[in-house]
Coordinates of C-alpha atoms in Angstrom, one line a residue:
Chain A
M239 CA 10.9 11.9 -3.5
G240 CA 14.6 11.0 -3.4
P241 CA 16.5 11.0 -0.1
W242 CA 14.8 14.0 1.4
P243 CA 12.6 12.2 4.0
Y244 CA 15.7 10.5 5.3
L245 CA 17.6 13.7 5.5
A246 CA 14.7 15.3 7.4
A247 CA 14.9 12.5 9.9
G248 CA 18.7 13.1 10.3
W249 CA 18.1 16.9 10.7
V250 CA 15.6 16.2 13.6
L251 CA 18.0 13.9 15.3
L252 CA 20.9 16.4 15.1
V253 CA 18.7 19.3 16.3
A254 CA 17.7 17.1 19.3
L255 CA 21.3 16.2 20.1
Y256 CA 22.3 19.9 20.0
G257 CA 19.4 20.6 22.4
M258 CA 20.4 17.8 24.7
V259 CA 24.1 19.0 24.9
T260 CA 23.2 22.7 25.5
S261 CA 20.3 22.0 28.0
R262 CA 20.4 23.6 31.4
N263 CA 17.2 21.8 32.6
L264 CA 16.7 18.0 32.8
I265 CA 13.1 18.2 31.9
H266 CA 14.1 20.1 28.7
A267 CA 16.8 17.5 28.0
I268 CA 14.3 14.7 28.3
G269 CA 12.1 16.6 25.9
C270 CA 15.1 16.6 23.5
L271 CA 15.5 12.9 23.9
A272 CA 11.9 12.5 22.9
V273 CA 12.4 14.6 19.8
A274 CA 15.6 12.5 19.0
Q275 CA 13.4 9.4 19.3
S276 CA 10.8 10.9 17.1
S277 CA 13.4 11.2 14.3
T278 CA 13.5 7.4 14.2
Y279 CA 9.8 7.3 13.6
L280 CA 10.3 9.7 10.7
L281 CA 13.1 7.5 9.4
L282 CA 11.1 4.2 9.7
L283 CA 8.0 5.6 8.1
S284 CA 9.9 7.1 5.2
V285 CA 11.6 3.8 4.6
G286 CA 8.2 2.0 4.5
Y287 CA 6.4 4.7 2.4
R288 CA 5.2 3.8 -1.1
H289 CA 3.7 6.0 -3.7
D290 CA -0.1 5.7 -3.9
G291 CA 0.1 3.1 -1.2
T292 CA -2.7 2.6 1.4
A293 CA -2.7 1.3 5.0
P294 CA -1.9 -2.5 5.2
V295 CA -5.3 -3.4 6.7
F296 CA -7.6 -5.5 4.8
S297 CA -10.9 -4.9 6.7
D298 CA -12.1 -2.7 3.7
V299 CA -9.4 -3.2 1.0
K300 CA -9.4 -6.2 -1.2
P301 CA -6.1 -8.0 -1.0
G302 CA -3.9 -7.3 -4.1
S303 CA -6.1 -4.5 -5.3
R304 CA -3.9 -1.6 -4.2
P305 CA -0.1 -1.0 -3.4
L306 CA 0.4 -1.0 0.4
V307 CA 2.9 0.8 2.6
D308 CA 5.4 -1.5 4.4
P309 CA 3.7 -2.9 7.5
V310 CA 7.0 -4.2 9.0
V311 CA 8.4 -0.8 9.7
Q312 CA 5.0 0.4 11.0
A313 CA 5.2 -2.4 13.6
L314 CA 8.8 -1.3 14.4
A315 CA 7.6 2.3 14.9
L316 CA 5.0 1.0 17.3
T317 CA 7.7 -0.7 19.2
D318 CA 9.7 2.5 19.1
V319 CA 6.8 4.5 20.5
V320 CA 6.3 2.2 23.4
V321 CA 10.0 2.1 24.3
G322 CA 10.3 5.9 24.0
A323 CA 7.3 6.4 26.3
T324 CA 8.8 4.0 29.0
V325 CA 12.2 5.6 28.8
T326 CA 10.7 9.1 29.2
A327 CA 8.6 7.9 32.2
L328 CA 11.7 6.5 34.0
L329 CA 13.8 9.5 33.3
L330 CA 11.0 11.9 34.5
A331 CA 10.7 9.7 37.7
L332 CA 14.4 10.0 38.3
T333 CA 14.2 13.8 37.7
V334 CA 11.4 14.1 40.2
Q335 CA 13.7 12.3 42.9
L336 CA 16.7 14.6 41.9
R337 CA 14.7 17.7 42.3
K338 CA 13.6 16.4 45.8
R339 CA 17.1 15.4 47.0
H340 CA 19.3 18.0 45.4
G341 CA 16.9 20.9 44.9
T342 CA 17.8 21.5 41.3
V343 CA 17.0 20.1 37.8
D344 CA 20.2 21.7 36.3
P345 CA 22.6 19.1 35.3
Q346 CA 25.5 21.4 35.7
A347 CA 24.6 22.3 39.3
L348 CA 25.0 18.6 40.2
T349 CA 28.6 18.5 41.4
G350 CA 29.1 15.8 44.0
L351 CA 27.8 12.4 44.8
K352 CA 25.2 12.4 47.6
G353 CA 23.3 9.5 49.1
Chain B
M32 CA 34.4 20.8 30.8
S33 CA 33.0 24.3 30.2
A34 CA 29.8 24.8 28.4
R35 CA 31.7 26.4 25.4
A36 CA 34.1 23.4 25.0
R37 CA 31.3 20.9 25.2
L38 CA 29.3 22.8 22.7
L39 CA 32.3 22.9 20.3
L40 CA 32.9 19.2 20.7
C41 CA 29.2 18.5 20.1
L42 CA 29.2 20.6 16.9
A43 CA 32.3 18.8 15.6
A44 CA 30.6 15.4 16.3
V45 CA 27.3 16.7 14.8
A46 CA 29.2 17.8 11.6
V47 CA 30.8 14.3 11.1
I48 CA 27.4 12.6 11.8
A49 CA 25.6 14.9 9.3
V50 CA 28.1 14.4 6.5
F51 CA 28.2 10.6 6.8
F52 CA 24.5 10.3 7.3
A53 CA 23.8 12.5 4.2
V54 CA 26.2 10.5 2.1
A55 CA 24.4 7.3 3.3
C56 CA 21.0 8.7 2.5
T57 CA 21.9 9.4 -1.1
E58 CA 22.9 5.7 -1.5
M59 CA 19.6 4.4 0.0
P60 CA 16.7 3.4 -2.3
A61 CA 14.6 6.6 -2.9
A62 CA 11.6 6.9 -0.5
G63 CA 8.3 5.9 -1.9
G64 CA 9.6 3.2 -4.2
D65 CA 8.0 -0.2 -5.0
H66 CA 10.7 -2.3 -3.5
H67 CA 9.5 -3.7 -0.2
P68 CA 10.5 -7.4 0.1
Y69 CA 9.8 -7.7 3.8
G70 CA 6.6 -5.8 3.5
D71 CA 5.3 -8.1 0.7
R72 CA 6.2 -11.2 2.6
A73 CA 4.6 -9.9 5.8
V74 CA 1.4 -9.2 3.9
A75 CA 1.4 -12.7 2.4
A76 CA 2.0 -14.2 5.8
A77 CA -0.8 -12.2 7.5
L78 CA -3.2 -13.2 4.7
A79 CA -2.2 -16.8 5.2
H80 CA -3.1 -16.5 8.9
R81 CA -6.3 -14.7 8.0
T82 CA -5.3 -11.5 10.0
A83 CA -6.8 -8.5 8.2
N84 CA -4.5 -6.0 10.0
T85 CA -1.0 -6.8 8.8
V86 CA 0.6 -4.6 11.5
S87 CA -1.1 -6.6 14.2
A88 CA -0.1 -9.8 12.4
V89 CA 3.6 -8.6 12.4
N90 CA 3.5 -7.7 16.1
F91 CA 1.5 -10.6 17.6
D92 CA 2.3 -13.4 15.1
L93 CA 5.4 -12.9 13.1
R94 CA 7.3 -10.9 15.7
A95 CA 5.4 -12.0 18.8
F96 CA 8.6 -12.8 20.6
D97 CA 9.8 -9.2 20.1
T98 CA 6.5 -7.9 21.5
L99 CA 7.1 -10.1 24.6
G100 CA 10.3 -8.1 25.1
E101 CA 8.5 -4.8 24.4
E102 CA 5.7 -5.5 27.0
S103 CA 8.4 -6.7 29.5
I104 CA 10.0 -3.3 29.1
L105 CA 6.7 -1.7 29.9
F106 CA 6.3 -3.9 32.9
G107 CA 9.7 -3.1 34.0
T108 CA 9.1 0.6 33.7
V109 CA 6.0 0.4 35.9
L110 CA 8.0 -1.5 38.5
G111 CA 10.8 1.1 38.2
A112 CA 8.6 4.0 38.5
T113 CA 6.8 2.5 41.5
L114 CA 10.1 2.0 43.2
L115 CA 11.5 5.5 42.3
L116 CA 8.4 7.4 43.2
R117 CA 7.4 5.6 46.4
L118 CA 6.8 7.5 49.6
A119 CA 10.2 8.2 51.2
R120 CA 10.7 8.0 54.9
D121 CA 10.8 11.8 55.4
E122 CA 7.7 12.5 53.2
R123 CA 4.1 12.5 54.1
R124 CA 0.9 12.0 52.2
R125 CA -1.9 14.4 52.7
P126 CA -5.4 14.0 51.3
A127 CA -6.0 15.7 47.9
P128 CA -8.0 19.0 48.2
S129 CA -11.4 18.8 46.6
E130 CA -11.6 21.2 43.6
H131 CA -14.3 23.3 42.0
V132 CA -15.2 22.2 38.4
L133 CA -17.2 24.0 35.9
P134 CA -20.6 22.3 35.4
S135 CA -20.1 22.1 31.6
T136 CA -16.6 20.4 32.2
R137 CA -18.2 18.0 34.6
L138 CA -21.0 17.2 32.1
L139 CA -18.7 16.6 29.2
G140 CA -16.3 14.5 31.2
T141 CA -19.1 12.4 32.7
A142 CA -20.6 11.9 29.2
L143 CA -17.3 11.1 27.5
L144 CA -15.9 8.6 30.1
P145 CA -18.1 5.6 29.2
V146 CA -17.8 6.4 25.5
A147 CA -14.0 6.5 25.9
L148 CA -14.0 3.2 27.7
V149 CA -16.1 1.5 25.1
V150 CA -13.8 2.9 22.3
G151 CA -10.8 1.5 24.1
V152 CA -12.4 -2.0 24.5
Y153 CA -13.4 -1.8 20.8
V154 CA -9.9 -0.9 19.6
V155 CA -8.4 -3.7 21.7
A156 CA -10.9 -6.3 20.5
H157 CA -10.7 -5.3 16.8
G158 CA -6.9 -5.1 16.8
Q159 CA -6.7 -8.0 14.3
L160 CA -9.2 -6.4 12.0
S161 CA -8.8 -2.7 11.9
P162 CA -6.1 -0.1 12.8
G163 CA -5.3 -0.4 16.5
G164 CA -4.5 -3.2 18.9
G165 CA -3.6 -3.8 22.4
F166 CA -1.1 -1.0 22.8
Q167 CA -3.3 1.7 21.3
G168 CA -6.4 0.5 23.0
G169 CA -4.8 0.2 26.3
V170 CA -3.7 3.8 26.1
I171 CA -7.3 4.9 25.3
L172 CA -8.5 2.9 28.3
A173 CA -6.0 4.4 30.6
T174 CA -6.9 7.9 29.3
A175 CA -10.6 7.3 29.7
L176 CA -10.3 6.7 33.4
H177 CA -8.5 10.1 33.8
L178 CA -11.5 11.8 32.4
G179 CA -12.7 11.3 36.0
Y180 CA -9.9 13.6 37.2
I181 CA -11.0 16.3 34.6
A182 CA -14.7 16.0 35.2
A183 CA -14.3 15.9 39.0
D184 CA -11.2 16.0 41.1
Y185 CA -8.4 13.7 42.4
R186 CA -10.5 12.2 45.1
V187 CA -12.9 10.9 42.5
L188 CA -10.1 9.6 40.4
E189 CA -8.7 7.7 43.4
K190 CA -12.1 6.1 43.9
V191 CA -12.4 4.9 40.3
R192 CA -8.9 3.6 40.2
P193 CA -8.3 0.5 42.3
L194 CA -4.5 0.6 42.3
A195 CA -4.0 -2.7 44.0
V196 CA -6.2 -4.5 41.5
L197 CA -4.5 -2.8 38.6
D198 CA -1.0 -3.7 39.9
V199 CA -2.1 -7.3 39.9
A200 CA -3.8 -7.1 36.5
D201 CA -0.6 -5.6 35.0
A202 CA 1.3 -8.6 36.3
I203 CA -1.2 -11.2 35.3
A204 CA -1.5 -9.8 31.8
A205 CA 2.3 -9.8 31.4
G206 CA 2.3 -13.4 32.6
A207 CA -0.7 -14.3 30.3
F208 CA 1.5 -13.4 27.3
V209 CA 4.2 -15.9 28.3
A210 CA 1.5 -18.4 29.2
L211 CA 0.1 -18.2 25.7
G212 CA 3.7 -18.6 24.3
I213 CA 4.0 -21.8 26.4
A214 CA 0.7 -23.0 25.2
G215 CA 2.0 -22.6 21.7
L216 CA 5.1 -24.5 22.7
A217 CA 3.0 -27.4 24.1
A218 CA 0.5 -27.5 21.2
G219 CA 2.7 -26.8 18.2
G220 CA 6.3 -27.2 19.1
A221 CA 7.4 -23.5 19.1
F222 CA 7.2 -20.7 21.6
L223 CA 4.4 -18.2 20.8
K224 CA 3.4 -20.2 17.7
N225 CA 0.0 -19.4 16.3
T226 CA -1.7 -22.7 17.0
L227 CA -5.3 -21.8 17.5
P228 CA -8.0 -22.2 14.8
L229 CA -7.5 -19.3 12.3
G230 CA -11.3 -18.6 11.9
T231 CA -13.0 -16.7 9.1
F232 CA -11.1 -13.8 7.5
N233 CA -12.3 -10.4 8.6
Q234 CA -14.3 -11.7 11.5
I235 CA -13.6 -10.9 15.1
T236 CA -12.6 -14.5 15.8
S237 CA -10.0 -14.6 13.0
G238 CA -6.3 -14.6 13.5
G239 CA -5.7 -17.5 16.0
T240 CA -3.8 -16.3 19.0
V241 CA -3.5 -12.6 17.7
P242 CA -6.8 -11.4 19.5
L243 CA -5.8 -13.2 22.7
L244 CA -2.3 -11.6 22.7
N245 CA -3.9 -8.3 21.8
A246 CA -6.2 -8.5 24.9
A247 CA -3.3 -9.4 27.2
V248 CA -1.3 -6.5 25.9
G249 CA -4.4 -4.2 26.1
V250 CA -5.0 -5.0 29.8
E251 CA -1.2 -4.7 30.6
V252 CA -0.8 -1.3 28.9
G253 CA -4.1 0.1 30.3
S254 CA -3.3 -1.0 33.9
G255 CA 0.3 -0.2 33.6
L256 CA -0.3 3.3 32.3
I257 CA -2.8 4.1 35.0
V258 CA -0.4 2.9 37.7
L259 CA 2.4 4.9 36.2
L260 CA 0.3 8.1 36.0
A261 CA -0.9 7.5 39.5
H262 CA 2.5 7.6 40.9
F263 CA 3.4 10.8 39.0
L264 CA 0.1 12.5 40.0
D265 CA 0.6 11.5 43.6
Q266 CA 3.9 13.3 43.5
A267 CA 2.2 16.4 42.3
V268 CA -1.0 16.3 44.4
E269 CA -0.7 14.3 47.5
I270 CA 3.0 13.7 48.5
S271 CA 4.7 16.6 50.2
A272 CA 8.1 17.0 51.8
G273 CA 8.5 16.4 55.5
D274 CA 11.2 18.2 57.5
G275 CA 14.2 16.7 55.8
A276 CA 17.5 18.6 56.5
D277 CA 18.9 18.5 53.0
R278 CA 15.6 19.5 51.4
P279 CA 15.3 22.8 49.6
P280 CA 13.1 25.2 51.4
R281 CA 9.5 25.4 50.2
P282 CA 8.3 28.9 50.1
H283 CA 4.7 28.0 51.2
P284 CA 4.7 24.7 52.9
D285 CA 1.0 24.7 53.7
A286 CA -0.2 26.4 50.4
D287 CA -2.3 24.4 47.9
H288 CA -0.7 22.3 45.3
R289 CA -0.9 25.0 42.6
T290 CA 1.4 27.2 44.5
D291 CA 3.7 24.3 45.2
R292 CA 3.9 23.5 41.5
R293 CA 4.8 27.1 40.6
A294 CA 7.6 27.0 43.2
D295 CA 9.1 24.0 41.4
H296 CA 9.8 26.2 38.4
R297 CA 12.3 28.5 40.2
T298 CA 15.4 29.0 38.4
D299 CA 18.7 28.0 39.9
P300 CA 20.9 30.8 41.1
Q301 CA 24.1 29.0 40.1
E302 CA 25.2 30.3 36.7
E303 CA 28.0 29.1 34.4
P304 CA 31.0 31.6 34.6

């Protein structure tokens, strides 16, 4: 397949960065951050992919009978999913408070510090 | 910085990242190749510890210490969200309105709730054998409970969701992971070392400490997610603003929560020049 899966992951990351920079709504920016994070899943899984490989689970596959995709990057992707979900949750909680205290979710409308 | 200058700066940075990343990608081993040294070693180590699901073996045996950090992040997030979304001094809580639900929705939700709970427990318990594990099963368990919200209303969800118990369960499960690590330290001389009898390959008791760590994480993720969602749902359904002076005016202060939510989507009048 060549380098195309890696390039696709990079493309998703850059699109998400563009979205974050141009965003006028914090909920939208958090969504872009989640997209940026999903590019790392794509990168990890394309690093671990193997042609004709099957899942590295031996409940119904005899060990050694078939090539397996890389289980290490799959475990890393699982960690990535959990961290991504927690970061999104905390940022959304902050946005809820921001909307309540400042009445806006537009990052550019937030000018001064306020207690 | 104006929006245009920021966009130009961003595009310049994006161009640099894109060029270097693309060059780096052409130097990487092509995707789909046969060279996976870490994967091969992880598979060998998982088979040596009689764990059929290699991904679980990596998470709860080879990299168990990293997983401790991961579930600590989750625990910290639940704490953080509880702190951020607590009832402020100038807010008040009103009971959730009872909602009308279609009979078919009620029937489907009621029928699916126990099924989803069983599936969640199954996925946690068989984490060392088949795809799944504590993280995935915990999410299914948390989702199952929220079928109560879909099948009935928020009042019913509050009845089936003992928040105080779940808070404690979350903390105990996070502590149990550390306790299992210390048990490994006492028995085998290393933190989180897999010291229990490994059992028979492809049986539910196989894998040593992997099923126990799976169960701890399953309880933590399930209870943590329910608590997390509870705080967000409370914000939408139950908590309403008091008479704070610096509060944006609510168009219909005594309207039901659907109108409230629509009011949240108002666009800000301030525009970039």
